PDB file of C-alpha atoms in Angstrom:
ATOM      1  CA  MET A  54       8.819 -10.332  17.202  1.00  0.00           C
ATOM      2  CA  THR A  55       9.324 -12.281  20.406  1.00  0.00           C
ATOM      3  CA  SER A  56      12.061 -14.788  21.118  1.00  0.00           C
ATOM      4  CA  SER A  57       9.548 -17.621  21.051  1.00  0.00           C
ATOM      5  CA  THR A  58       8.424 -16.568  17.593  1.00  0.00           C
ATOM      6  CA  ALA A  59      11.979 -16.531  16.339  1.00  0.00           C
ATOM      7  CA  LEU A  60      12.548 -19.959  17.843  1.00  0.00           C
ATOM      8  CA  GLN A  61       9.443 -21.365  16.162  1.00  0.00           C
ATOM      9  CA  LEU A  62      10.405 -19.870  12.814  1.00  0.00           C
ATOM     10  CA  SER A  63      13.968 -21.143  12.956  1.00  0.00           C
ATOM     11  CA  PRO A  64      14.228 -24.341  14.981  1.00  0.00           C
ATOM     12  CA  THR A  65      17.661 -25.112  13.445  1.00  0.00           C
ATOM     13  CA  SER A  66      19.258 -21.873  14.710  1.00  0.00           C
ATOM     14  CA  SER A  67      22.384 -22.449  16.791  1.00  0.00           C
ATOM     15  CA  ASP A  68      21.366 -19.541  19.008  1.00  0.00           C
ATOM     16  CA  SER A  69      17.694 -18.647  18.797  1.00  0.00           C
ATOM     17  CA  ARG A  70      18.211 -15.827  21.290  1.00  0.00           C
ATOM     18  CA  LEU A  71      20.759 -14.217  18.988  1.00  0.00           C
ATOM     19  CA  LEU A  72      18.311 -14.457  16.084  1.00  0.00           C
ATOM     20  CA  ALA A  73      15.531 -12.979  18.202  1.00  0.00           C
ATOM     21  CA  ALA A  74      17.832 -10.121  19.209  1.00  0.00           C
ATOM     22  CA  ALA A  75      18.764  -9.511  15.567  1.00  0.00           C
ATOM     23  CA  VAL A  76      15.105  -9.439  14.532  1.00  0.00           C
ATOM     24  CA  ALA A  77      14.186  -7.105  17.388  1.00  0.00           C
ATOM     25  CA  ALA A  78      17.061  -4.751  16.518  1.00  0.00           C
ATOM     26  CA  TYR A  79      15.930  -4.571  12.902  1.00  0.00           C
ATOM     27  CA  LEU A  80      12.223  -4.066  13.650  1.00  0.00           C
ATOM     28  CA  GLY A  81      13.133  -1.453  16.245  1.00  0.00           C
ATOM     29  CA  ARG A  82      13.990   0.877  13.360  1.00  0.00           C
ATOM     30  CA  TYR A  83      10.328   1.048  12.345  1.00  0.00           C
ATOM     31  CA  ARG A  84       7.078   2.205  13.911  1.00  0.00           C
ATOM     32  CA  GLY A  85       3.355   1.839  13.325  1.00  0.00           C
ATOM     33  CA  GLN A  86       2.165   0.305  10.067  1.00  0.00           C
ATOM     34  CA  SER A  87       5.691   0.284   8.623  1.00  0.00           C
ATOM     35  CA  ARG A  88       6.815  -1.950  11.484  1.00  0.00           C
ATOM     36  CA  MET A  89       3.813  -4.250  11.041  1.00  0.00           C
ATOM     37  CA  HIS A  90       4.399  -4.687   7.295  1.00  0.00           C
ATOM     38  CA  THR A  91       8.157  -5.130   7.711  1.00  0.00           C
ATOM     39  CA  ASP A  92       7.543  -7.730  10.417  1.00  0.00           C
ATOM     40  CA  SER A  93       5.131  -9.551   8.100  1.00  0.00           C
ATOM     41  CA  ASP A  94       7.617  -9.615   5.196  1.00  0.00           C
ATOM     42  CA  LEU A  95      10.485 -10.742   7.415  1.00  0.00           C
ATOM     43  CA  LYS A  96       8.373 -13.582   8.820  1.00  0.00           C
ATOM     44  CA  VAL A  97       7.936 -14.910   5.277  1.00  0.00           C
ATOM     45  CA  PHE A  98      11.710 -15.258   4.970  1.00  0.00           C
ATOM     46  CA  LEU A  99      12.096 -16.777   8.439  1.00  0.00           C
ATOM     47  CA  ARG A 100       9.357 -19.328   7.773  1.00  0.00           C
ATOM     48  CA  TRP A 101      10.972 -20.236   4.471  1.00  0.00           C
ATOM     49  CA  SER A 102      14.309 -20.666   6.280  1.00  0.00           C
ATOM     50  CA  ALA A 103      12.695 -22.926   8.879  1.00  0.00           C
ATOM     51  CA  ASP A 104      11.192 -25.105   6.131  1.00  0.00           C
ATOM     52  CA  GLN A 105      14.571 -25.679   4.430  1.00  0.00           C
ATOM     53  CA  PRO A 106      15.871 -26.076   7.254  1.00  0.00           C
ATOM     54  CA  LEU A 107      18.301 -23.159   7.335  1.00  0.00           C
ATOM     55  CA  ASP A 108      19.713 -20.990  10.085  1.00  0.00           C
ATOM     56  CA  PRO A 109      19.107 -17.405   8.833  1.00  0.00           C
ATOM     57  CA  LEU A 110      22.298 -16.240  10.553  1.00  0.00           C
ATOM     58  CA  ALA A 111      24.295 -18.879   8.659  1.00  0.00           C
ATOM     59  CA  ALA A 112      22.763 -18.216   5.233  1.00  0.00           C
ATOM     60  CA  ALA A 113      24.876 -17.692   2.122  1.00  0.00           C
ATOM     61  CA  ARG A 114      24.145 -15.594  -0.948  1.00  0.00           C
ATOM     62  CA  THR A 115      22.905 -18.669  -2.793  1.00  0.00           C
ATOM     63  CA  ASP A 116      20.333 -19.273  -0.051  1.00  0.00           C
ATOM     64  CA  VAL A 117      18.894 -15.786  -0.444  1.00  0.00           C
ATOM     65  CA  GLU A 118      18.870 -16.305  -4.222  1.00  0.00           C
ATOM     66  CA  ARG A 119      16.870 -19.519  -3.683  1.00  0.00           C
ATOM     67  CA  TYR A 120      14.400 -17.587  -1.531  1.00  0.00           C
ATOM     68  CA  VAL A 121      13.882 -15.059  -4.313  1.00  0.00           C
ATOM     69  CA  ARG A 122      13.365 -17.858  -6.854  1.00  0.00           C
ATOM     70  CA  CYS A 123      10.790 -19.404  -4.518  1.00  0.00           C
ATOM     71  CA  LEU A 124       8.833 -16.135  -4.337  1.00  0.00           C
ATOM     72  CA  GLN A 125       8.954 -15.806  -8.123  1.00  0.00           C
ATOM     73  CA  ASP A 126       8.487 -19.354  -9.388  1.00  0.00           C
ATOM     74  CA  VAL A 127       6.641 -21.196  -6.607  1.00  0.00           C
ATOM     75  CA  ARG A 128       4.486 -18.493  -5.037  1.00  0.00           C
ATOM     76  CA  CYS A 129       4.235 -16.507  -8.286  1.00  0.00           C
ATOM     77  CA  TYR A 130       4.335 -13.079  -6.631  1.00  0.00           C
ATOM     78  CA  GLN A 131       4.444  -9.884  -8.652  1.00  0.00           C
ATOM     79  CA  PRO A 132       7.959  -8.424  -9.215  1.00  0.00           C
ATOM     80  CA  SER A 133       7.122  -5.450  -6.981  1.00  0.00           C
ATOM     81  CA  THR A 134       6.176  -7.798  -4.117  1.00  0.00           C
ATOM     82  CA  VAL A 135       9.332  -9.874  -4.567  1.00  0.00           C
ATOM     83  CA  SER A 136      11.441  -6.710  -4.649  1.00  0.00           C
ATOM     84  CA  ARG A 137       9.814  -5.395  -1.475  1.00  0.00           C
ATOM     85  CA  ARG A 138      10.328  -8.637   0.437  1.00  0.00           C
ATOM     86  CA  LEU A 139      13.907  -8.889  -0.762  1.00  0.00           C
ATOM     87  CA  SER A 140      14.517  -5.316   0.421  1.00  0.00           C
ATOM     88  CA  VAL A 141      13.368  -6.346   3.901  1.00  0.00           C
ATOM     89  CA  VAL A 142      15.820  -9.269   3.913  1.00  0.00           C
ATOM     90  CA  ILE A 143      18.626  -7.001   2.681  1.00  0.00           C
ATOM     91  CA  GLY A 144      17.823  -4.490   5.412  1.00  0.00           C
ATOM     92  CA  PHE A 145      17.746  -7.214   8.065  1.00  0.00           C
ATOM     93  CA  TYR A 146      21.206  -8.492   7.152  1.00  0.00           C
ATOM     94  CA  ARG A 147      22.566  -4.945   6.868  1.00  0.00           C
ATOM     95  CA  VAL A 148      21.554  -4.304  10.491  1.00  0.00           C
ATOM     96  CA  CYS A 149      23.122  -7.625  11.486  1.00  0.00           C
ATOM     97  CA  VAL A 150      26.431  -6.383  10.039  1.00  0.00           C
ATOM     98  CA  ILE A 151      26.055  -2.975  11.720  1.00  0.00           C
ATOM     99  CA  ASP A 152      25.437  -4.680  15.074  1.00  0.00           C
ATOM    100  CA  GLN A 153      28.404  -7.016  14.435  1.00  0.00           C
ATOM    101  CA  ILE A 154      26.217 -10.108  14.585  1.00  0.00           C
ATOM    102  CA  LEU A 155      27.500 -11.079  11.128  1.00  0.00           C
ATOM    103  CA  PRO A 156      30.836 -10.199   9.449  1.00  0.00           C
ATOM    104  CA  HIS A 157      29.164  -9.567   6.094  1.00  0.00           C
ATOM    105  CA  SER A 158      25.699  -9.657   4.522  1.00  0.00           C
ATOM    106  CA  PRO A 159      24.737 -12.702   2.395  1.00  0.00           C
ATOM    107  CA  ALA A 160      22.196 -10.508   0.580  1.00  0.00           C
ATOM    108  CA  ASP A 161      24.645  -7.877  -0.694  1.00  0.00           C
ATOM    109  CA  TYR A 162      24.939  -9.169  -4.256  1.00  0.00           C
ATOM    110  CA  VAL A 163      21.574 -10.858  -4.680  1.00  0.00           C
ATOM    111  CA  ARG A 164      19.964  -9.933  -8.011  1.00  0.00           C
ATOM    112  CA  ARG A 165      16.853  -7.830  -7.668  1.00  0.00           C
ATOM    113  CA  PRO A 166      13.855  -8.679  -9.876  1.00  0.00           C
ATOM    114  CA  MET A 167      13.075  -6.268 -12.688  1.00  0.00           C
ATOM    115  CA  VAL A 168      10.143  -4.082 -11.630  1.00  0.00           C
ATOM    116  CA  PRO A 169       8.264  -2.567 -14.607  1.00  0.00           C
ATOM    117  CA  PRO A 170       8.286   1.260 -14.757  1.00  0.00           C
ATOM    118  CA  GLU A 171       4.491   1.269 -14.963  1.00  0.00           C
ATOM    119  CA  SER A 172       2.279   0.472 -12.020  1.00  0.00           C
ATOM    120  CA  PRO A 173       0.084  -2.603 -12.700  1.00  0.00           C
ATOM    121  CA  THR A 174      -2.821  -0.708 -11.122  1.00  0.00           C
ATOM    122  CA  LEU A 175      -4.387   1.645 -13.670  1.00  0.00           C
ATOM    123  CA  GLY A 176      -6.824   3.444 -11.395  1.00  0.00           C
ATOM    124  CA  LEU A 177     -10.229   4.705 -12.481  1.00  0.00           C
ATOM    125  CA  SER A 178     -10.892   7.054 -15.355  1.00  0.00           C
ATOM    126  CA  HIS A 179     -12.538  10.405 -14.657  1.00  0.00           C
ATOM    127  CA  LEU A 180     -15.993   9.100 -15.637  1.00  0.00           C
ATOM    128  CA  GLN A 181     -15.547   5.887 -13.653  1.00  0.00           C
ATOM    129  CA  PHE A 182     -14.504   7.881 -10.608  1.00  0.00           C
ATOM    130  CA  GLU A 183     -17.582  10.109 -10.936  1.00  0.00           C
ATOM    131  CA  ALA A 184     -19.801   7.023 -11.207  1.00  0.00           C
ATOM    132  CA  MET A 185     -18.149   5.546  -8.101  1.00  0.00           C
ATOM    133  CA  ILE A 186     -18.694   8.756  -6.123  1.00  0.00           C
ATOM    134  CA  THR A 187     -22.337   8.948  -7.235  1.00  0.00           C
ATOM    135  CA  ALA A 188     -23.002   5.330  -6.257  1.00  0.00           C
ATOM    136  CA  ALA A 189     -21.437   5.947  -2.848  1.00  0.00           C
ATOM    137  CA  ARG A 190     -23.357   9.191  -2.274  1.00  0.00           C
ATOM    138  CA  LEU A 191     -26.686   7.506  -3.088  1.00  0.00           C
ATOM    139  CA  SER A 192     -25.927   4.377  -1.057  1.00  0.00           C
ATOM    140  CA  ALA A 193     -28.098   3.611   1.963  1.00  0.00           C
ATOM    141  CA  ASN A 194     -24.919   2.792   3.886  1.00  0.00           C
ATOM    142  CA  LEU A 195     -23.695   6.137   5.243  1.00  0.00           C
ATOM    143  CA  ASN A 196     -20.121   4.845   5.460  1.00  0.00           C
ATOM    144  CA  ASP A 197     -19.817   4.348   1.696  1.00  0.00           C
ATOM    145  CA  PHE A 198     -19.637   8.005   0.700  1.00  0.00           C
ATOM    146  CA  ALA A 199     -17.119   8.810   3.428  1.00  0.00           C
ATOM    147  CA  LEU A 200     -15.010   5.768   2.492  1.00  0.00           C
ATOM    148  CA  VAL A 201     -14.814   6.685  -1.217  1.00  0.00           C
ATOM    149  CA  ALA A 202     -14.220  10.364  -0.399  1.00  0.00           C
ATOM    150  CA  MET A 203     -11.418   9.630   2.065  1.00  0.00           C
ATOM    151  CA  LEU A 204      -9.649   7.269  -0.338  1.00  0.00           C
ATOM    152  CA  GLY A 205     -10.309   8.986  -3.662  1.00  0.00           C
ATOM    153  CA  LEU A 206     -10.575  12.678  -2.742  1.00  0.00           C
ATOM    154  CA  LEU A 207      -8.113  12.796   0.156  1.00  0.00           C
ATOM    155  CA  GLY A 208      -5.770  10.082  -1.136  1.00  0.00           C
ATOM    156  CA  LEU A 209      -5.609   8.284   2.200  1.00  0.00           C
ATOM    157  CA  ARG A 210      -4.152   4.821   2.444  1.00  0.00           C
ATOM    158  CA  ILE A 211      -6.683   2.233   3.545  1.00  0.00           C
ATOM    159  CA  PHE A 212      -5.171   1.825   7.025  1.00  0.00           C
ATOM    160  CA  GLU A 213      -5.227   5.610   7.438  1.00  0.00           C
ATOM    161  CA  ALA A 214      -8.914   5.841   6.502  1.00  0.00           C
ATOM    162  CA  CYS A 215      -9.942   2.913   8.685  1.00  0.00           C
ATOM    163  CA  GLY A 216      -7.818   4.203  11.570  1.00  0.00           C
ATOM    164  CA  ALA A 217      -9.378   7.683  11.535  1.00  0.00           C
ATOM    165  CA  ASN A 218     -11.285   8.639  14.682  1.00  0.00           C
ATOM    166  CA  ILE A 219     -13.917  11.301  15.311  1.00  0.00           C
ATOM    167  CA  ALA A 220     -11.474  12.887  17.763  1.00  0.00           C
ATOM    168  CA  ASP A 221      -9.092  13.419  14.828  1.00  0.00           C
ATOM    169  CA  LEU A 222     -11.502  15.915  13.224  1.00  0.00           C
ATOM    170  CA  GLY A 223     -10.899  19.568  13.907  1.00  0.00           C
ATOM    171  CA  GLU A 224     -10.160  23.038  12.541  1.00  0.00           C
ATOM    172  CA  GLU A 225      -6.864  24.713  11.714  1.00  0.00           C
ATOM    173  CA  HIS A 226      -6.526  28.282  10.420  1.00  0.00           C
ATOM    174  CA  GLY A 227     -10.126  28.276   9.238  1.00  0.00           C
ATOM    175  CA  HIS A 228      -9.907  24.879   7.521  1.00  0.00           C
ATOM    176  CA  ARG A 229     -11.708  21.680   8.453  1.00  0.00           C
ATOM    177  CA  VAL A 230      -8.935  19.133   8.899  1.00  0.00           C
ATOM    178  CA  LEU A 231      -8.409  15.461   9.676  1.00  0.00           C
ATOM    179  CA  LYS A 232      -5.403  14.351  11.681  1.00  0.00           C
ATOM    180  CA  VAL A 233      -3.957  11.366   9.796  1.00  0.00           C
ATOM    181  CA  ARG A 234      -1.447   8.883  11.189  1.00  0.00           C
ATOM    182  CA  GLY A 235       0.550   7.673   8.213  1.00  0.00           C
ATOM    183  CA  LYS A 236       3.520   5.441   7.548  1.00  0.00           C
ATOM    184  CA  GLY A 237       6.119   5.341  10.275  1.00  0.00           C
ATOM    185  CA  GLY A 238       3.697   6.932  12.724  1.00  0.00           C
ATOM    186  CA  LYS A 239       3.989  10.323  10.990  1.00  0.00           C
ATOM    187  CA  VAL A 240       1.055  12.619  11.803  1.00  0.00           C
ATOM    188  CA  VAL A 241      -0.177  15.145   9.229  1.00  0.00           C
ATOM    189  CA  LEU A 242      -3.186  17.447   8.983  1.00  0.00           C
ATOM    190  CA  VAL A 243      -5.187  16.854   5.808  1.00  0.00           C
ATOM    191  CA  PRO A 244      -7.636  19.619   4.799  1.00  0.00           C
ATOM    192  CA  LEU A 245     -11.188  18.495   4.078  1.00  0.00           C
ATOM    193  CA  PRO A 246     -12.877  19.899   0.951  1.00  0.00           C
ATOM    194  CA  PRO A 247     -16.576  20.711   1.602  1.00  0.00           C
ATOM    195  CA  ALA A 248     -17.833  17.556  -0.148  1.00  0.00           C
ATOM    196  CA  VAL A 249     -15.559  15.338   1.956  1.00  0.00           C
ATOM    197  CA  ALA A 250     -16.468  17.200   5.140  1.00  0.00           C
ATOM    198  CA  ARG A 251     -20.179  16.679   4.409  1.00  0.00           C
ATOM    199  CA  ALA A 252     -19.632  12.975   3.755  1.00  0.00           C
ATOM    200  CA  ILE A 253     -17.770  12.532   7.032  1.00  0.00           C
ATOM    201  CA  ASP A 254     -20.267  14.639   8.998  1.00  0.00           C
ATOM    202  CA  ARG A 255     -23.111  12.510   7.684  1.00  0.00           C
ATOM    203  CA  THR A 256     -21.270   9.352   8.712  1.00  0.00           C
ATOM    204  CA  VAL A 257     -20.463  10.473  12.269  1.00  0.00           C
ATOM    205  CA  GLU A 258     -23.727  12.337  12.915  1.00  0.00           C
ATOM    206  CA  GLY A 259     -24.859  11.845  16.520  1.00  0.00           C
ATOM    207  CA  ARG A 260     -21.556  10.308  17.649  1.00  0.00           C
ATOM    208  CA  ASP A 261     -18.934  12.094  19.736  1.00  0.00           C
ATOM    209  CA  ASP A 262     -16.181   9.504  19.720  1.00  0.00           C
ATOM    210  CA  GLY A 263     -15.077   6.251  18.141  1.00  0.00           C
ATOM    211  CA  PRO A 264     -14.019   5.463  14.565  1.00  0.00           C
ATOM    212  CA  VAL A 265     -15.179   7.520  11.598  1.00  0.00           C
ATOM    213  CA  LEU A 266     -15.816   4.427   9.462  1.00  0.00           C
ATOM    214  CA  ARG A 267     -17.761   1.471  10.867  1.00  0.00           C
ATOM    215  CA  ASN A 268     -18.738  -1.902   9.454  1.00  0.00           C
ATOM    216  CA  ALA A 269     -22.145  -3.586   9.502  1.00  0.00           C
ATOM    217  CA  CYS A 270     -21.608  -4.635  13.141  1.00  0.00           C
ATOM    218  CA  GLY A 271     -21.058  -1.052  14.257  1.00  0.00           C
ATOM    219  CA  VAL A 272     -17.365  -1.466  15.041  1.00  0.00           C
ATOM    220  CA  ARG A 273     -14.300  -0.040  13.304  1.00  0.00           C
ATOM    221  CA  MET A 274     -14.149  -0.897   9.616  1.00  0.00           C
ATOM    222  CA  ASP A 275     -11.065  -2.862   8.523  1.00  0.00           C
ATOM    223  CA  ARG A 276      -9.488  -3.221   5.089  1.00  0.00           C
ATOM    224  CA  HIS A 277     -11.465  -6.372   4.341  1.00  0.00           C
ATOM    225  CA  ALA A 278     -14.841  -4.759   5.038  1.00  0.00           C
ATOM    226  CA  ALA A 279     -13.745  -1.690   3.051  1.00  0.00           C
ATOM    227  CA  THR A 280     -12.790  -3.854   0.072  1.00  0.00           C
ATOM    228  CA  ARG A 281     -16.187  -5.561   0.139  1.00  0.00           C
ATOM    229  CA  ARG A 282     -17.978  -2.191   0.182  1.00  0.00           C
ATOM    230  CA  LEU A 283     -15.896  -0.899  -2.725  1.00  0.00           C
ATOM    231  CA  LYS A 284     -16.566  -4.018  -4.786  1.00  0.00           C
ATOM    232  CA  TYR A 285     -20.286  -3.608  -4.126  1.00  0.00           C
ATOM    233  CA  LEU A 286     -20.200   0.043  -5.164  1.00  0.00           C
ATOM    234  CA  ALA A 287     -18.246  -0.809  -8.313  1.00  0.00           C
ATOM    235  CA  GLU A 288     -20.987  -3.260  -9.268  1.00  0.00           C
ATOM    236  CA  ILE A 289     -23.711  -0.678  -8.589  1.00  0.00           C
ATOM    237  CA  ALA A 290     -21.815   1.872 -10.704  1.00  0.00           C
ATOM    238  CA  ASP A 291     -21.443  -0.736 -13.472  1.00  0.00           C
ATOM    239  CA  LEU A 292     -17.677  -0.319 -13.608  1.00  0.00           C
ATOM    240  CA  ARG A 293     -16.093  -2.842 -15.929  1.00  0.00           C
ATOM    241  CA  ILE A 294     -12.863  -3.411 -14.071  1.00  0.00           C
ATOM    242  CA  PRO A 295     -11.259  -6.799 -13.340  1.00  0.00           C
ATOM    243  CA  LYS A 296     -10.615  -6.204  -9.641  1.00  0.00           C
ATOM    244  CA  MET A 297     -11.594  -3.427  -7.270  1.00  0.00           C
ATOM    245  CA  HIS A 298      -9.447  -2.743  -4.212  1.00  0.00           C
ATOM    246  CA  PRO A 299      -8.796   0.259  -1.921  1.00  0.00           C
ATOM    247  CA  HIS A 300      -5.418   1.233  -3.384  1.00  0.00           C
ATOM    248  CA  MET A 301      -7.075   1.757  -6.762  1.00  0.00           C
ATOM    249  CA  LEU A 302      -8.780   4.869  -5.369  1.00  0.00           C
ATOM    250  CA  ARG A 303      -5.516   6.264  -3.986  1.00  0.00           C
ATOM    251  CA  HIS A 304      -4.035   5.641  -7.416  1.00  0.00           C
ATOM    252  CA  THR A 305      -7.013   7.476  -8.938  1.00  0.00           C
ATOM    253  CA  PHE A 306      -6.379  10.365  -6.537  1.00  0.00           C
ATOM    254  CA  VAL A 307      -2.910  10.847  -8.053  1.00  0.00           C
ATOM    255  CA  THR A 308      -3.841  10.468 -11.714  1.00  0.00           C
ATOM    256  CA  THR A 309      -6.938  12.684 -11.425  1.00  0.00           C
ATOM    257  CA  MET A 310      -4.872  15.421  -9.773  1.00  0.00           C
ATOM    258  CA  LEU A 311      -2.374  15.284 -12.622  1.00  0.00           C
ATOM    259  CA  ASP A 312      -5.239  15.448 -15.136  1.00  0.00           C
ATOM    260  CA  ALA A 313      -6.591  18.502 -13.307  1.00  0.00           C
ATOM    261  CA  GLY A 314      -3.288  20.290 -13.894  1.00  0.00           C
ATOM    262  CA  VAL A 315      -1.814  20.011 -10.400  1.00  0.00           C
ATOM    263  CA  SER A 316       1.987  20.157 -10.492  1.00  0.00           C
ATOM    264  CA  LEU A 317       3.968  16.997  -9.876  1.00  0.00           C
ATOM    265  CA  ARG A 318       5.516  18.547  -6.748  1.00  0.00           C
ATOM    266  CA  ASP A 319       2.120  19.446  -5.274  1.00  0.00           C
ATOM    267  CA  VAL A 320       0.785  15.956  -6.058  1.00  0.00           C
ATOM    268  CA  GLN A 321       3.783  14.468  -4.286  1.00  0.00           C
ATOM    269  CA  ILE A 322       3.030  16.590  -1.210  1.00  0.00           C
ATOM    270  CA  ALA A 323      -0.682  15.694  -1.268  1.00  0.00           C
ATOM    271  CA  ALA A 324      -0.008  11.969  -1.686  1.00  0.00           C
ATOM    272  CA  ARG A 325       2.852  12.097   0.851  1.00  0.00           C
ATOM    273  CA  HIS A 326       5.188  10.176  -1.441  1.00  0.00           C
ATOM    274  CA  ALA A 327       8.838  10.307  -0.429  1.00  0.00           C
ATOM    275  CA  ASP A 328       9.933   9.815  -4.048  1.00  0.00           C
ATOM    276  CA  PRO A 329       8.338  11.857  -6.880  1.00  0.00           C
ATOM    277  CA  ARG A 330       9.025   8.967  -9.261  1.00  0.00           C
ATOM    278  CA  THR A 331       6.172   7.104  -7.582  1.00  0.00           C
ATOM    279  CA  ASN A 332       3.702   9.630  -9.019  1.00  0.00           C
ATOM    280  CA  ILE A 333       5.236   9.284 -12.476  1.00  0.00           C
ATOM    281  CA  ARG A 334       5.017   5.503 -12.233  1.00  0.00           C
ATOM    282  CA  TYR A 335       1.323   5.765 -11.301  1.00  0.00           C
ATOM    283  CA  ASP A 336       0.567   8.023 -14.252  1.00  0.00           C
ATOM    284  CA  ARG A 337       2.671   6.427 -16.980  1.00  0.00           C
ATOM    285  CA  ALA A 338       0.630   3.257 -17.575  1.00  0.00           C
ATOM    286  CA  ARG A 339      -2.600   5.194 -18.011  1.00  0.00           C
ATOM    287  CA  LYS A 340      -0.951   7.663 -20.381  1.00  0.00           C
ATOM    288  CA  ASN A 341       0.389   4.804 -22.451  1.00  0.00           C
ATOM    289  CA  LEU A 342      -3.181   3.594 -22.984  1.00  0.00           C
ATOM    290  CA  ASP A 343      -4.579   7.070 -23.636  1.00  0.00           C
ATOM    291  CA  ARG A 344      -2.017   7.655 -26.394  1.00  0.00           C
ATOM    292  CA  HIS A 345      -1.981   4.169 -27.831  1.00  0.00           C
ATOM    293  CA  PRO A 346      -1.535   4.098 -31.656  1.00  0.00           C
ATOM    294  CA  ASN A 347      -4.595   1.843 -31.979  1.00  0.00           C
ATOM    295  CA  TYR A 348      -6.818   4.885 -31.425  1.00  0.00           C
ATOM    296  CA  ILE A 349      -4.997   6.866 -34.107  1.00  0.00           C
ATOM    297  CA  LEU A 350      -5.391   4.050 -36.638  1.00  0.00           C
ATOM    298  CA  ALA A 351      -9.080   3.553 -35.793  1.00  0.00           C
ATOM    299  CA  ALA A 352      -9.743   7.280 -36.207  1.00  0.00           C
ATOM    300  CA  PHE A 353      -7.890   7.294 -39.575  1.00  0.00           C
ATOM    301  CA  MET A 354     -10.007   4.378 -40.817  1.00  0.00           C
ATOM    302  CA  ALA A 355     -13.261   5.678 -39.284  1.00  0.00           C
ATOM    303  CA  SER A 356     -14.959   6.139 -42.676  1.00  0.00           C
ATOM    304  CA  GLY A 357     -14.620   2.446 -43.452  1.00  0.00           C
ATOM    305  CA  THR A 358     -15.609   1.149 -40.050  1.00  0.00           C
TER     306      THR A 358
END
């Protein structure tokens, strides 16, 4: 974030240059997509501070509490979103203390929102996932099959799939691989199962460079174009789901692996989750539905219904 941005976001700051330096020092700890998302979340807090008006470097604990209440009650964000944005604010003030810009952090004792142990995203069932793959494979748009395969069969995040280039394809120890640039700029080699390799080969056929996935204009596909394609495919597959979005397929990647008998540790490695509890959180909500007592009661009363 530039000094001018910090000045615009906090016109009441007694020293906008000090705020800009504090922001730059905090964002300097991140790279790639992590830096972009952290910057975006921090800007939300700085804009809120400017609207109060409030100097972020003069904030008290009660001010941060008011910010959290605003996210919850006014903007009606999900608890996970509020918790993430609060974590960014906490991290920002922690760096300010480390760099001796502030004597103590006003966010130290702010109450975190309760995040449910289950993920609100259920993912697709096995049959829904098969229907989605079939619709993508039969689609006239050659990007559809590769998109669904990269998200659902490789477990890529949407920015990783859209950021993949033809130059990132290669071979390693006899395996077809895709070089993926993940969170924090980390680069990993993801092996391509034959079905995924065929989908990608069909998409990039005749091209030697450029992005793997392209939109209708022939340029790199972004998350918005990908979401539109997935919604279209969900309609073609007649999936009765309230909202289709890219992360649902990554979620499906985890739950389908667990259903297939893959160990939790191996799923964690494949999904590149730093915390294994993330996989458990993904799986728990679906299991709760699969084992719901309603099914037991209905089966017991089947003769009368």
